[in-house]
XYZ file of C-alpha atoms in Angstrom:
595
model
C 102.661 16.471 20.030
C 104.694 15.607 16.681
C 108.175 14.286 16.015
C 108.986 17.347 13.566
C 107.756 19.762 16.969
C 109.439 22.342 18.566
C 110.135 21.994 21.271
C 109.159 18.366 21.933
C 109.605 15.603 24.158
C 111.086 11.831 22.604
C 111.024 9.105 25.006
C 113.374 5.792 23.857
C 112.726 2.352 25.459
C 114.677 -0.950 24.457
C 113.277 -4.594 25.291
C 115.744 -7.337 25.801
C 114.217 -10.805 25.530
C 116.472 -13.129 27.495
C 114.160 -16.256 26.536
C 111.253 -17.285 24.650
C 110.234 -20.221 22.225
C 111.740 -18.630 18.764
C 115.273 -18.197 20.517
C 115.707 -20.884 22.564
C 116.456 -24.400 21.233
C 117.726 -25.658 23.925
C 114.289 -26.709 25.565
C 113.523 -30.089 26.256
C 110.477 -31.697 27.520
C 109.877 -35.334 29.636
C 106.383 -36.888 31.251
C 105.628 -39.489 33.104
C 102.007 -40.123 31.484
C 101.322 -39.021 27.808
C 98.331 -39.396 25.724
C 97.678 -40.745 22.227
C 97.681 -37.577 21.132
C 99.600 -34.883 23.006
C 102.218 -32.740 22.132
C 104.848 -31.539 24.838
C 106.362 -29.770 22.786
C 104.172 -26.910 22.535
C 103.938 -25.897 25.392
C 106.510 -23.607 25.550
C 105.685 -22.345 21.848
C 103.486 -19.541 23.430
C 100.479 -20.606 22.059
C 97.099 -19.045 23.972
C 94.190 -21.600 23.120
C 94.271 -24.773 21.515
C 92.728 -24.829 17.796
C 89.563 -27.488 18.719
C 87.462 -27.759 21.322
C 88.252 -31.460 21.743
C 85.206 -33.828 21.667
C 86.235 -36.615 24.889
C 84.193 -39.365 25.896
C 85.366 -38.862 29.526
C 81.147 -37.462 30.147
C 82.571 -33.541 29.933
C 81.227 -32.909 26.092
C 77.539 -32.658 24.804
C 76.454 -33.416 21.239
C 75.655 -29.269 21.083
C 77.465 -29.572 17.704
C 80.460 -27.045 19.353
C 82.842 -30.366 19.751
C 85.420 -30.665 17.455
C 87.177 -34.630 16.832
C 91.020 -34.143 17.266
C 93.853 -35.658 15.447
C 97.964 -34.865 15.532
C 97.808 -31.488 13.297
C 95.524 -30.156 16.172
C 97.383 -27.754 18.960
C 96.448 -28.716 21.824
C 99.666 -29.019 24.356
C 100.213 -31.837 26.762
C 97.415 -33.843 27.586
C 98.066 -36.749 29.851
C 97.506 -40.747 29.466
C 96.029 -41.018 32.767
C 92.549 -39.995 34.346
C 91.600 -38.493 37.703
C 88.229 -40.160 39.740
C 85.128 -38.542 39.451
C 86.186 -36.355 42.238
C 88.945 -34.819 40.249
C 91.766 -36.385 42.343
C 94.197 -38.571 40.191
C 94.876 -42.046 42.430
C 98.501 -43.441 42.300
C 101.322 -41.706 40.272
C 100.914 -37.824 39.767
C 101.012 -36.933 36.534
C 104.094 -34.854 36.105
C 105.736 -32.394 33.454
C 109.210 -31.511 32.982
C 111.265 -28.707 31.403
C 114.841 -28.841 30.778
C 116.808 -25.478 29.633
C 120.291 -23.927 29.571
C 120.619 -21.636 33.540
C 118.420 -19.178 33.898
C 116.423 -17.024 36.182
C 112.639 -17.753 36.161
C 110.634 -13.653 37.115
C 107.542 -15.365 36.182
C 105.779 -18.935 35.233
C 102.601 -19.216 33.331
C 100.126 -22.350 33.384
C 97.731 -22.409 31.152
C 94.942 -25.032 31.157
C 92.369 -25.609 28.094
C 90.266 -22.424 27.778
C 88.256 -24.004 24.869
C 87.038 -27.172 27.056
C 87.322 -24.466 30.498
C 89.364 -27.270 32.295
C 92.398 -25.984 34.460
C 94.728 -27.565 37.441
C 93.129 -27.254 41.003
C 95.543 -28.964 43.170
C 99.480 -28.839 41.573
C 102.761 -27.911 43.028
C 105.716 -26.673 40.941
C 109.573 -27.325 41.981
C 112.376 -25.045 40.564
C 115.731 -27.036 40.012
C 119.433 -26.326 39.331
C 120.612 -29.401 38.363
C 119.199 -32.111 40.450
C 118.542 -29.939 43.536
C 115.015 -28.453 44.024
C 115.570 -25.099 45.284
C 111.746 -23.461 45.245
C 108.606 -25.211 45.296
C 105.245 -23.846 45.245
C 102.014 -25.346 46.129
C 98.506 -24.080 44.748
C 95.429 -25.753 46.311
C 92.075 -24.855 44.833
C 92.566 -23.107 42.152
C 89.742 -21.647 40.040
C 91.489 -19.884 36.907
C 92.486 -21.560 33.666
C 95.500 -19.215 33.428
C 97.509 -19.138 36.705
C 100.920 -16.725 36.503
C 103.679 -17.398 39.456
C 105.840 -15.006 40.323
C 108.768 -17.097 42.076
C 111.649 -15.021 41.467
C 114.599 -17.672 41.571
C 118.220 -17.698 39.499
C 120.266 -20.190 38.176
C 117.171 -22.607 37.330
C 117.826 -25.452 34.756
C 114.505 -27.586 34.986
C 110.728 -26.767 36.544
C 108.248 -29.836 36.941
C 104.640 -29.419 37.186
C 103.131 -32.052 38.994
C 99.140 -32.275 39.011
C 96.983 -33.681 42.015
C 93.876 -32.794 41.074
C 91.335 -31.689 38.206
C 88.975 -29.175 37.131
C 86.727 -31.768 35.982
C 85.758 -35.132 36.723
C 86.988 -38.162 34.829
C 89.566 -35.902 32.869
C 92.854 -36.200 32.068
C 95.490 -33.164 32.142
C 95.131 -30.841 29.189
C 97.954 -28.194 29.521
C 98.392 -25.687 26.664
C 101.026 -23.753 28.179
C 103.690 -23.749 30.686
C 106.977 -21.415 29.957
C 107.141 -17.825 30.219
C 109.790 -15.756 28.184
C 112.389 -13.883 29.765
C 112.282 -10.138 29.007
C 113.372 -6.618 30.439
C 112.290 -3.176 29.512
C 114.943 -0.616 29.802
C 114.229 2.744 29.996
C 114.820 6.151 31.494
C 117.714 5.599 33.781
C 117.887 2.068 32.737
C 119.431 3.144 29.668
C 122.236 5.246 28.306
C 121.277 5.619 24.702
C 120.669 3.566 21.598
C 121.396 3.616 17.790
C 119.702 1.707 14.909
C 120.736 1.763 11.113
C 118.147 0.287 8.864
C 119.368 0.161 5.076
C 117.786 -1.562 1.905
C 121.050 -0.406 -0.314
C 124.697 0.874 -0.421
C 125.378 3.922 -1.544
C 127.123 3.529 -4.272
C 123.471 2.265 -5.756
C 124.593 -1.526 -6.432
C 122.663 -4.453 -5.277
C 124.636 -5.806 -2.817
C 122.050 -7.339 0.183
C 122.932 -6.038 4.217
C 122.272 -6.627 7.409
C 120.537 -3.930 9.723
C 122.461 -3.411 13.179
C 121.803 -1.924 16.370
C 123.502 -0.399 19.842
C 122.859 -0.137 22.794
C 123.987 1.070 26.558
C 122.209 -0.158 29.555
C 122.860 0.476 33.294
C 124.282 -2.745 35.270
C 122.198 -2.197 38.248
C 123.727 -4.324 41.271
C 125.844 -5.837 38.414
C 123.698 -7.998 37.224
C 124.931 -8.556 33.666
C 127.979 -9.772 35.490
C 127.189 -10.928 38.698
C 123.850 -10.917 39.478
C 120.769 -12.863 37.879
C 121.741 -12.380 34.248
C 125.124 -13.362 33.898
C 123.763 -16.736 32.529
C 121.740 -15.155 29.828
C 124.830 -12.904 28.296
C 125.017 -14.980 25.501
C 124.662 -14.241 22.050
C 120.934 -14.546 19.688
C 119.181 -12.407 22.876
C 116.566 -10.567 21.192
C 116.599 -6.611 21.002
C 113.655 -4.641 20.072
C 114.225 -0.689 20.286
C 111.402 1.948 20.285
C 110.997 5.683 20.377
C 107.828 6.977 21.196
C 105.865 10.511 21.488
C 102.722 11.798 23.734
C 99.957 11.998 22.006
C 96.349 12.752 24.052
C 98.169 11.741 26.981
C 99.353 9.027 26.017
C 103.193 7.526 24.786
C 103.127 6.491 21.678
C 105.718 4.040 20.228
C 106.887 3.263 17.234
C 109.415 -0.298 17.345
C 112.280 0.275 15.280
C 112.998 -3.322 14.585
C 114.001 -6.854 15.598
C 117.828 -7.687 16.329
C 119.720 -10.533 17.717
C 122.751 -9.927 20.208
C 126.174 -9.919 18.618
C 128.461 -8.963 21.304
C 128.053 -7.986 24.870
C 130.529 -5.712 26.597
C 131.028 -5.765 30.084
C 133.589 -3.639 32.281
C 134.271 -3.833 35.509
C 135.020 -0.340 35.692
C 132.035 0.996 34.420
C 128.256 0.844 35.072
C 127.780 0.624 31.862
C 127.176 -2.619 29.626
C 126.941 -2.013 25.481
C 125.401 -4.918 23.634
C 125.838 -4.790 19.826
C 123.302 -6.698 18.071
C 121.806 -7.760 14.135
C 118.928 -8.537 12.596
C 118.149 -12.434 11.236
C 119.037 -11.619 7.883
C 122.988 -12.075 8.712
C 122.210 -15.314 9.931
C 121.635 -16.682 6.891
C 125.265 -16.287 6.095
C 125.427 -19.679 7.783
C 123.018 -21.430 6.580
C 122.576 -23.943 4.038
C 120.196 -23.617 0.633
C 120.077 -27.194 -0.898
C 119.584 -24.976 -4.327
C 116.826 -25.188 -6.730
C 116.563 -27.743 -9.467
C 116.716 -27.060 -12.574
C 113.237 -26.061 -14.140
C 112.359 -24.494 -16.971
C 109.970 -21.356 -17.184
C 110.310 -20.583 -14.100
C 109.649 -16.927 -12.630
C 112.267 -15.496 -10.011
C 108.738 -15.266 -7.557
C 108.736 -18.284 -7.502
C 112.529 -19.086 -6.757
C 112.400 -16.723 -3.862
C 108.961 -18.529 -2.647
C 111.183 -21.541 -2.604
C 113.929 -19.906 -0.974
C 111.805 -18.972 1.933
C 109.651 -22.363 2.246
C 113.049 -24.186 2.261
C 113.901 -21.691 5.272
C 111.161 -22.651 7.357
C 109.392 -19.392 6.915
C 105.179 -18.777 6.703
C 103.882 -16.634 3.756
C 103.079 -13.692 6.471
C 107.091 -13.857 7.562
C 108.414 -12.233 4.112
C 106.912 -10.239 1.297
C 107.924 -10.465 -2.195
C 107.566 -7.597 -4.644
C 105.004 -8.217 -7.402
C 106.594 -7.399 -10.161
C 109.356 -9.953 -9.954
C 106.718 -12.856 -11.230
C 106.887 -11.092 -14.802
C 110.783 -12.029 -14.649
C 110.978 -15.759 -15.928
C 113.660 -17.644 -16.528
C 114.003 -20.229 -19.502
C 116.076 -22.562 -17.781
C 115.980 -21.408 -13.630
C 118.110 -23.472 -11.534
C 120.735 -22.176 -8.131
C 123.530 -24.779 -6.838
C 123.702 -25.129 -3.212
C 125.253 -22.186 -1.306
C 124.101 -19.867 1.840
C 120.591 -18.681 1.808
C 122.502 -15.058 1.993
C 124.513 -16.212 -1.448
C 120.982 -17.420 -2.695
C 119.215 -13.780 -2.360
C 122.202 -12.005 -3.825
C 121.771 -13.916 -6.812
C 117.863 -12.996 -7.053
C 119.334 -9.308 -6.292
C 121.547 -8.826 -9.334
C 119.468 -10.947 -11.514
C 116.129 -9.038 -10.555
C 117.535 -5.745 -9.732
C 116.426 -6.204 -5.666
C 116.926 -4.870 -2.687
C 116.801 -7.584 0.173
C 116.426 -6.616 4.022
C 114.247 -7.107 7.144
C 111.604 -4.618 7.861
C 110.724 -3.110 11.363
C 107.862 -5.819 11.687
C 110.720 -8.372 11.651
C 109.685 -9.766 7.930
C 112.236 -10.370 5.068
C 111.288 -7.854 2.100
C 112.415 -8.404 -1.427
C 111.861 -4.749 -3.047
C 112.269 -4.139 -6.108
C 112.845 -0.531 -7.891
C 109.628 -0.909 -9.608
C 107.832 -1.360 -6.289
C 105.734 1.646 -5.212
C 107.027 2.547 -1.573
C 104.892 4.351 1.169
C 103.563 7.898 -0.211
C 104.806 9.660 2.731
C 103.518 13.765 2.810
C 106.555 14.412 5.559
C 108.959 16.828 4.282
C 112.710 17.239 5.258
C 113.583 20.859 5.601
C 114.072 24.098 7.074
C 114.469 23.581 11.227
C 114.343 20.434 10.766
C 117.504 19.993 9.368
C 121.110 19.864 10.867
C 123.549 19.147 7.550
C 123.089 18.014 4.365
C 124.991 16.829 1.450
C 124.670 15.541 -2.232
C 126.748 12.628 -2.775
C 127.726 10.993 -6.523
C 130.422 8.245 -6.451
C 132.632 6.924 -8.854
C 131.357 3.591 -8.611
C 127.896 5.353 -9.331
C 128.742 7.155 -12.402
C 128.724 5.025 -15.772
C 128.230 5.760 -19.296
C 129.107 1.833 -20.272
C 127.664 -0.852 -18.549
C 128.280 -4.575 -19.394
C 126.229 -7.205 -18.088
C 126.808 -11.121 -18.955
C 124.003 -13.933 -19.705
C 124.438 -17.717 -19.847
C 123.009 -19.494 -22.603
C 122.317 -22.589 -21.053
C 122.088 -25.998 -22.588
C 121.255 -29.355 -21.336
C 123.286 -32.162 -23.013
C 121.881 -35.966 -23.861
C 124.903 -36.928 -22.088
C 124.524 -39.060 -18.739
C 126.892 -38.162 -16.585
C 128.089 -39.529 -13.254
C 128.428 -37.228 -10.534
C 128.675 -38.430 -6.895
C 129.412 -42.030 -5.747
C 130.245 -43.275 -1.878
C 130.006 -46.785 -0.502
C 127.526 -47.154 2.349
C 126.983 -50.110 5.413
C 123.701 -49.959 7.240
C 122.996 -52.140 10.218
C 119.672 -54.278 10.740
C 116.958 -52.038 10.010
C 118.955 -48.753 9.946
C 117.508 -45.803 8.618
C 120.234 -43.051 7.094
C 119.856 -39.720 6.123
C 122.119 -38.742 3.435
C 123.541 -35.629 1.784
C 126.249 -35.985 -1.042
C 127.413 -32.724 -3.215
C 128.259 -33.325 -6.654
C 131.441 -33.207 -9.158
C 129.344 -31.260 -11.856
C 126.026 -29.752 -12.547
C 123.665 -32.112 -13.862
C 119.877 -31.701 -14.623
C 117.041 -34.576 -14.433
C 119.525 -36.441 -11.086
C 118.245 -39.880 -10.502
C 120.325 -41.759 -7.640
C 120.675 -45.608 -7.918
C 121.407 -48.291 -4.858
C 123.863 -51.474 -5.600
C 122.172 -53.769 -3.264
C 118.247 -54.187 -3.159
C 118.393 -54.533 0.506
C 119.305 -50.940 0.642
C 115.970 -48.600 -0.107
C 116.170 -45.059 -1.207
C 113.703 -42.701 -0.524
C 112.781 -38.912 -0.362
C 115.545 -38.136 -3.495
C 115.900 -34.254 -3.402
C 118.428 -32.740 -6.135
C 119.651 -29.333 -6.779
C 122.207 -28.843 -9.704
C 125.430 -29.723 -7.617
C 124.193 -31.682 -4.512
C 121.593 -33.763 -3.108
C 119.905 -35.380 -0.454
C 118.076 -39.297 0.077
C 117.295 -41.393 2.688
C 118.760 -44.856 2.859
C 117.071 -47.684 4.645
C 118.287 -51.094 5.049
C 115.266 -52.796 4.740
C 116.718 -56.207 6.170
C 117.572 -57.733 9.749
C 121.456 -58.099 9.193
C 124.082 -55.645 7.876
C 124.106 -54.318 4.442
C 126.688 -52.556 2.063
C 125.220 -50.568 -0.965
C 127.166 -48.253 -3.624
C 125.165 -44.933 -4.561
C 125.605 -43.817 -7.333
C 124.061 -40.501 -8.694
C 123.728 -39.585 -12.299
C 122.095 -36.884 -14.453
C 122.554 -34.584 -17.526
C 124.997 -32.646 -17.843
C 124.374 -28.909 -18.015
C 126.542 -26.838 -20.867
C 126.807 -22.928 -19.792
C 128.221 -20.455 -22.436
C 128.477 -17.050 -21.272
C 128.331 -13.816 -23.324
C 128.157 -10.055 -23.104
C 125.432 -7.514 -23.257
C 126.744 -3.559 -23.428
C 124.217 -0.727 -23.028
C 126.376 2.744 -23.284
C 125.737 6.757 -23.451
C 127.269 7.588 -26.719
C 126.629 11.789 -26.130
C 128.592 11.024 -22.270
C 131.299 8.794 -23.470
C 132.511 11.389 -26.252
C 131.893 14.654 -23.934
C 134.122 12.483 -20.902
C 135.535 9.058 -22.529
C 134.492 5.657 -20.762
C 133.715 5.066 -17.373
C 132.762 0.962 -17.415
C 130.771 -0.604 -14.558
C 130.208 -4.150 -15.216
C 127.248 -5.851 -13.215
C 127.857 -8.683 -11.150
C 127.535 -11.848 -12.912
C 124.194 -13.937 -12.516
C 123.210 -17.741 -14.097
C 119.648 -16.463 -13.529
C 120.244 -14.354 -16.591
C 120.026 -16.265 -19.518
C 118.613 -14.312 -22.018
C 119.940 -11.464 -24.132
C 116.675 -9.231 -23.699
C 117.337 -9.543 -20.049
C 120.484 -8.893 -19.552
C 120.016 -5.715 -22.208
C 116.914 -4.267 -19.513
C 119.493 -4.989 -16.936
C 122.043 -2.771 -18.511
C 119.281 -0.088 -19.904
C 118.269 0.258 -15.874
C 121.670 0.524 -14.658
C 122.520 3.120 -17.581
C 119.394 5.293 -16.920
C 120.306 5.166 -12.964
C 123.853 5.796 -13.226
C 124.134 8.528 -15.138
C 125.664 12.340 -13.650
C 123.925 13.853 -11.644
C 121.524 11.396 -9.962
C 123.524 10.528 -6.371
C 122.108 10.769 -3.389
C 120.938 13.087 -0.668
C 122.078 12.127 2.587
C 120.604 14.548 5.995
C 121.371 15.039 9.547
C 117.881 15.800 10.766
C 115.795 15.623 14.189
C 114.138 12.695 13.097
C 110.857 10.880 12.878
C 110.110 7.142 12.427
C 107.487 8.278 9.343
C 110.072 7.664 7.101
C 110.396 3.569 6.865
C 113.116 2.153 4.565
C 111.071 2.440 0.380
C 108.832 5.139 1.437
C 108.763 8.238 -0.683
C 109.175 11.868 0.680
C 110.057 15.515 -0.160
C 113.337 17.491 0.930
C 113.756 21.109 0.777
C 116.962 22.789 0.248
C 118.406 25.618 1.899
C 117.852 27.320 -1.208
C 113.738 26.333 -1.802
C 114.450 23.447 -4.044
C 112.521 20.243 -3.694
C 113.755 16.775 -4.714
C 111.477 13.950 -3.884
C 113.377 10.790 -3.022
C 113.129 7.404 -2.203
C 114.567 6.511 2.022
C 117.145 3.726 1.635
C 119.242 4.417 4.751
C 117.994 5.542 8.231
C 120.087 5.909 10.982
C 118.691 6.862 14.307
C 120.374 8.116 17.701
C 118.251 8.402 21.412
C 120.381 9.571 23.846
C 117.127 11.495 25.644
C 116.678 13.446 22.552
C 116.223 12.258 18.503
C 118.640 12.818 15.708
C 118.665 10.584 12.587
C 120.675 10.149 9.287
C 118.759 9.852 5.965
C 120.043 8.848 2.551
C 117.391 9.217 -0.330
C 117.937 8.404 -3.772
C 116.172 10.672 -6.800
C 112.492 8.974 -7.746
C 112.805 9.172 -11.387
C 111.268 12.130 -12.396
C 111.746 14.084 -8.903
C-alpha cells in the first residue's frame, strides 16, 4: 500500500521519552570504590560497549595482540578500585554504585557489564529509594549474562544502588558500562486522540527570518496517570516527543518519524480523559542561550562562522549540516558580538540568504537557496487534493530593494574597554566573564598584581572570558583591565530596482534586514539582485490541503497539478500534518526558478 492510495489505511504512533541521558541533567553519581581510571559518569550516557578491550594485569588478558592499553579518553564506565579473590567473591566492603535523580518511576533497569573483556556481575542486589527509604530491592544470584534487564515496576524513585558481591572473573575488579534505562511510552491506537506537526524552513512572505518547528498532541489519561498515577512526576517540561505515521507495506507497518520535539506545555483537566501536551523542537532553545561571539578575523568564510557557532554549542559534525555553497561567501573582516545562538544564525540568515531549522533526523540544517533539495517524482494533484490557493503578499512584492554594508575599519587606537577589581583567596581559582563598553579587535587582558595569573583569554568583539588564579597562599586583590583596537563601522546603501515595474506601478521598497557580516558592496548588490529576481509579481506561493505523504521533507522538490492541467514544480518549505486515524497535510511550495 501507498500514502497517495485509495482507499488506504494510515496508522499514527507518538513516543514520549520521560527520561534518558540527553534530557536529564539532573543525574548524579557516588561510589564507594573507584579506580584510576573510571568514569561514573557514563553510565547512564547509553553507551553499549566500551571503545577498548582493556589490557589488565589482574591474569584475565593474553598477549593475543586483541588487548588494547587504556587511558581517560577511553569509554569504559565505572570500574571499581577494589578486587574480588580468585573465587570471584569481593572480601570486606561491597563495592557499591549510586544514582541520584529528580522522582520518577523506574518500568525497567539495565546492567550492563564489559562485553569486550565478557566480564558481568554474578552475585548483586539492587535497592530502589525515595529519599532515604529503600522501598524495592532485588537480589540476582548467579548470573550468567553480561546484559541483565529488571523489570521492577516501582514510582516515586529518587536513587537506585547497585551493590556487587561477586565477579564474573577471578581477581577482577567491577567494570560496569551501563546502568540507567530511559523512560519512554508509545502511544497509539486508543492511547491517543490525534496529533499535529508543522515543519517549516521559511515564512511566507519569503524573508529569512529562522523558526521553530512545533508539535500537538492528545493522549488518553488511563487511570489518571498524568495526574495521579505514576507520571505525575515526569509532567515537566523538555520531555521528548517523537511522532510517526506509518503504512503496511508486505505486511509490515512502516514508519516514517516526523521529528524530534521537546514538551512546552502540558494540559491536564480533571474533567476530561484527555491530556494535550504542546511541544518544540531544540532550535527555540537557543533563544536562551549564550554565543560568546566570534572574534574578529579577517577572510573568513560564513562556513566557517557557522562551524564555530555549532562547536561553541557543544554539537558533533554529524548533529548539523551546513550547505556547501556558503564557504564561497567570505568575509573581509568577519566578526559577531555576543548575543543568543538564535540571534547568531539570523545574522548568518540575512547575510547568506539561509534558511535555518531542524530536520526530522533531529539535526540543525543551514539551507541555502542555492542548495539542491531532494528530487522528489511525487506529484500533488487530482484526488489527491482537498483546496488549493496561490498566495503573493505585499511584503513579497518589490521592485526596489535596499540592502546596507559596513565598511569596517580597525583603528591604531588602544582603547580600554572593561575594568573590575578582583580578591581571590589562597589558591583560588576564578572563572571570569566581563562584556565590554565598545567593540575592540586584537583584546589582550592585563592583571595589576603578579600574584593574580590569567589564563585561557577568550575574546569576541564586545565581551570576554579568562580564568584568574591566585597563585599564592594568602589573599590577593588584582585590577583587570582589558584593552584592544577599536573597531570603526560606516554603513552605506546598496539599491537593486526594476526600472520597467516601478514606471508600469511606482515603488514598492523592501529593505533587507541589516547585517555586519556584509561588508562589501558586491555583496550586498548579489543580495539585492536575489531578492529582486525572487520578489518580483507573480512568483508567491502555492499552498495545498492534500491527503498527505511524508515523501515530501522540508527542501525537496516536487510537481503540482492544477485543476486546470498546469504544472508548477516547487520547492516544500511548510508541511503541516494532522492524524486523527486518517492523514491530511498542508503544503506551501515556492516556484523553483524556472518551474
Amino acid at each position: 500500500m501507498d500514502y497517495l492510495d485509495n482507499p488506504r489505511k494510515v496508522y499514527g504512533r507518538v513516543d514520549i521519552i520521560y527520561s534518558d541521558s540527553q534530557i536529564s541533567d539532573d543525574i548524579a553519581t557516588a561510589t564507594n570504590s573507584k579506580a584510576e581510571i573510571s568514569h561514573t559518569e557514563e553510565v547512564f550516557k547509553g553507551y553499549i560497549s566500551p571503545t577498548v578491550k582493556a589490557c589488565t594485569l589482574d591474569g584475565n588478558a593474553k598477549m593475543d595482540g586483541s588487548f588494547q592499553m587504556m587511558d581517560n579518553s577511553c569509554i569504559v564506565g565505572w570500574w571499581s578500585k577494589s578486587r574480588c579473590n580468585a573465587g570471584g567473591n569481593f572480601v570486606g566492603a561491597k563495592p557499591y554504585l549510586e544514582l541520584t535523580f529528580l522522582k520518577r518511576p523506574i518500568i525497567t533497569w539495565i546492567i550492563l557489564g564489559d562485553n569486550k573483556l565478557n566480564q558481568y556481575p554474578v552475585n548483586f542486589t539492587v535497592d530502589y529509594y525515595d529519599g532515604e527509604v529503600i522501598k524495592k530491592t532485588e537480589r540476582i544470584i548467579n548470573n550468567t549474562k553480561i546484559e541483565v534487564k529488571l523489570e521492577p515496576k516501582v514510582e516515586d524513585i529518587t536513587k537506585i544502588r547497585l551493590t556487587i558481591s561477586s565477579w564474573s572473573k577471578p581477581n577482577a575488579c567491577v567494570k560496569i558500562l551501563k546502568f540507567y534505562d530511559r523512560l519512554f511510552e508509545r502511544y497509539e491506537g486508543d492511547a491517543m486522540q490525534m496529533f499535529e506537526v508543522s515543519e517549516e524552513m521559511g515564512s511566507a512572505e519569503g524573508n529569512y527570518n529562522i523558526n521553530s518547528d512545533i508539535m500537538t498532541v492528545s493522549l488518553y489519561n488511563l487511570n489518571r496517570k498524568f495526574d495521579k498515577g505514576y507520571l505525575r512526576s515526569l509532567m515537566i517540561l523538555d520531555r521528548k516527543l517523537q511522532p510517526s505515521i506509518g503504512i503496511e507495506k508486505n505486511g509490515e507497518i512502516e514508519y516514517t518519524e516526523l521529528g524530534t520535539f521537546y514538551s512546552d506545555e502540558w494540559q491536564i483537566s480533571e474533567d476530561s480523559q484527555w491530556v494535550k501536551c504542546s511541544a518544540v523542537d531544540k532550535l527555540i532553545r537557543l533563544q536562551n542561550k549564550t554565543y560568546v561571539g566570534f572574534p574578529l578575523t579577517e577572510n573568513v568564510s560564513v562556513y566557517e562562522i557557522l562551524e564555530d557557532i555549532f562547536i561553541k554549542l557543544g554539537l558533533k559534525p554529524s548533529e548539523y549540516i551546513i550547505a556547501n555553497s556558503v564557504k564561497d561567501i567570505i568575509i573581509p573582516k568577519a566578526y559577531l558580538p555576543k548575543c543568543s545562538y538564535w540571534d547568531a544564525l539570523q545574522e548568518i540568515a540575512n547575510c547568506a540568504l539561509c534558511k535555518v531549522f531542524i530536520d526530522r533526523k533531529d539535526k540543525y540544517v543551514v539551507y541555502a537557496d542555492s542548495s539542491v533539495g531532494t528530487q522528489n517524482t511525487l506529484k500533488i494533484g487530482g484526488n489527491n487534493v482537498f483546496s488549493s490557493s496561490s498566495n503573493i503578499t505585499l511584503t513579497e512584492f518589490a521592485n526596489q530593494v535596499e540592502v546596507e554594508y559596513s565598511d569596517v575599519t580597525i583603528s591604531n587606537e588602544l582603547v580600554e574597554t572593561a575594568e573590575t577589581e578582583i580578591t581571590l583567596e589562597p589558591n583560588e581559582t576564578l572563572k571570569m566573564n566581563m562584556d565590554y563598553t565598545s567593540e575592540i579587535a586584537s583584546a589582550f587582558v592585563e592583571s595589576s598584581n603578579n600574584s593574580v595569573k590569567l589564563t585561557n583569554f577568550a575574546s569576541g568583539v564586545n565581551a570576554g572570558e579568562f580564568v584568574a588564579i591566585n597563585i599564592t597562599s594568602v589573599y590577593q586583590t588584582a585590577k583587570i583591565k582589558i584593552t584592544g583596537n577599536a573597531i570603526v563601522i560606516n554603513s552605506r546603501t546598496v539599491t537593486a530596482q526594476d526600472e520597467l515595474s516601478i514606471k508600469n506601478f511606482g515603488v514598492t521598497e523592501y529593505k533587507h534586514p541589516a547585517s555586519e557580516l556584509v561588508q562589501s558592496y558586491e555583496h550586498a548588490l548579489y543580495i539585492a539582485s536575489v531578492l529582486l529576481a525572487k520578489m518580483k509579481a507573480g512568483e508567491g506561493v502555492v499552498t495545498t490541503m492534500w491527503r498527505g505523504s511524508p515523501a515530501i521533507e522540508l527542501g525537496a522538490k516536487y510537481e503540482y497539478v492544477d485543476r486546470f492541467g498546469g504544472i508548477k514544480r516547487l520547492t516544500a518549505e511548510y508541511n503541516k500534518f494532522t492524524y486523527d486515524g486518517s492523514l491530511r497535510c498542508e503544503t506551501r511550495g515556492r516556484k523553483v526558478e524556472g518551474g
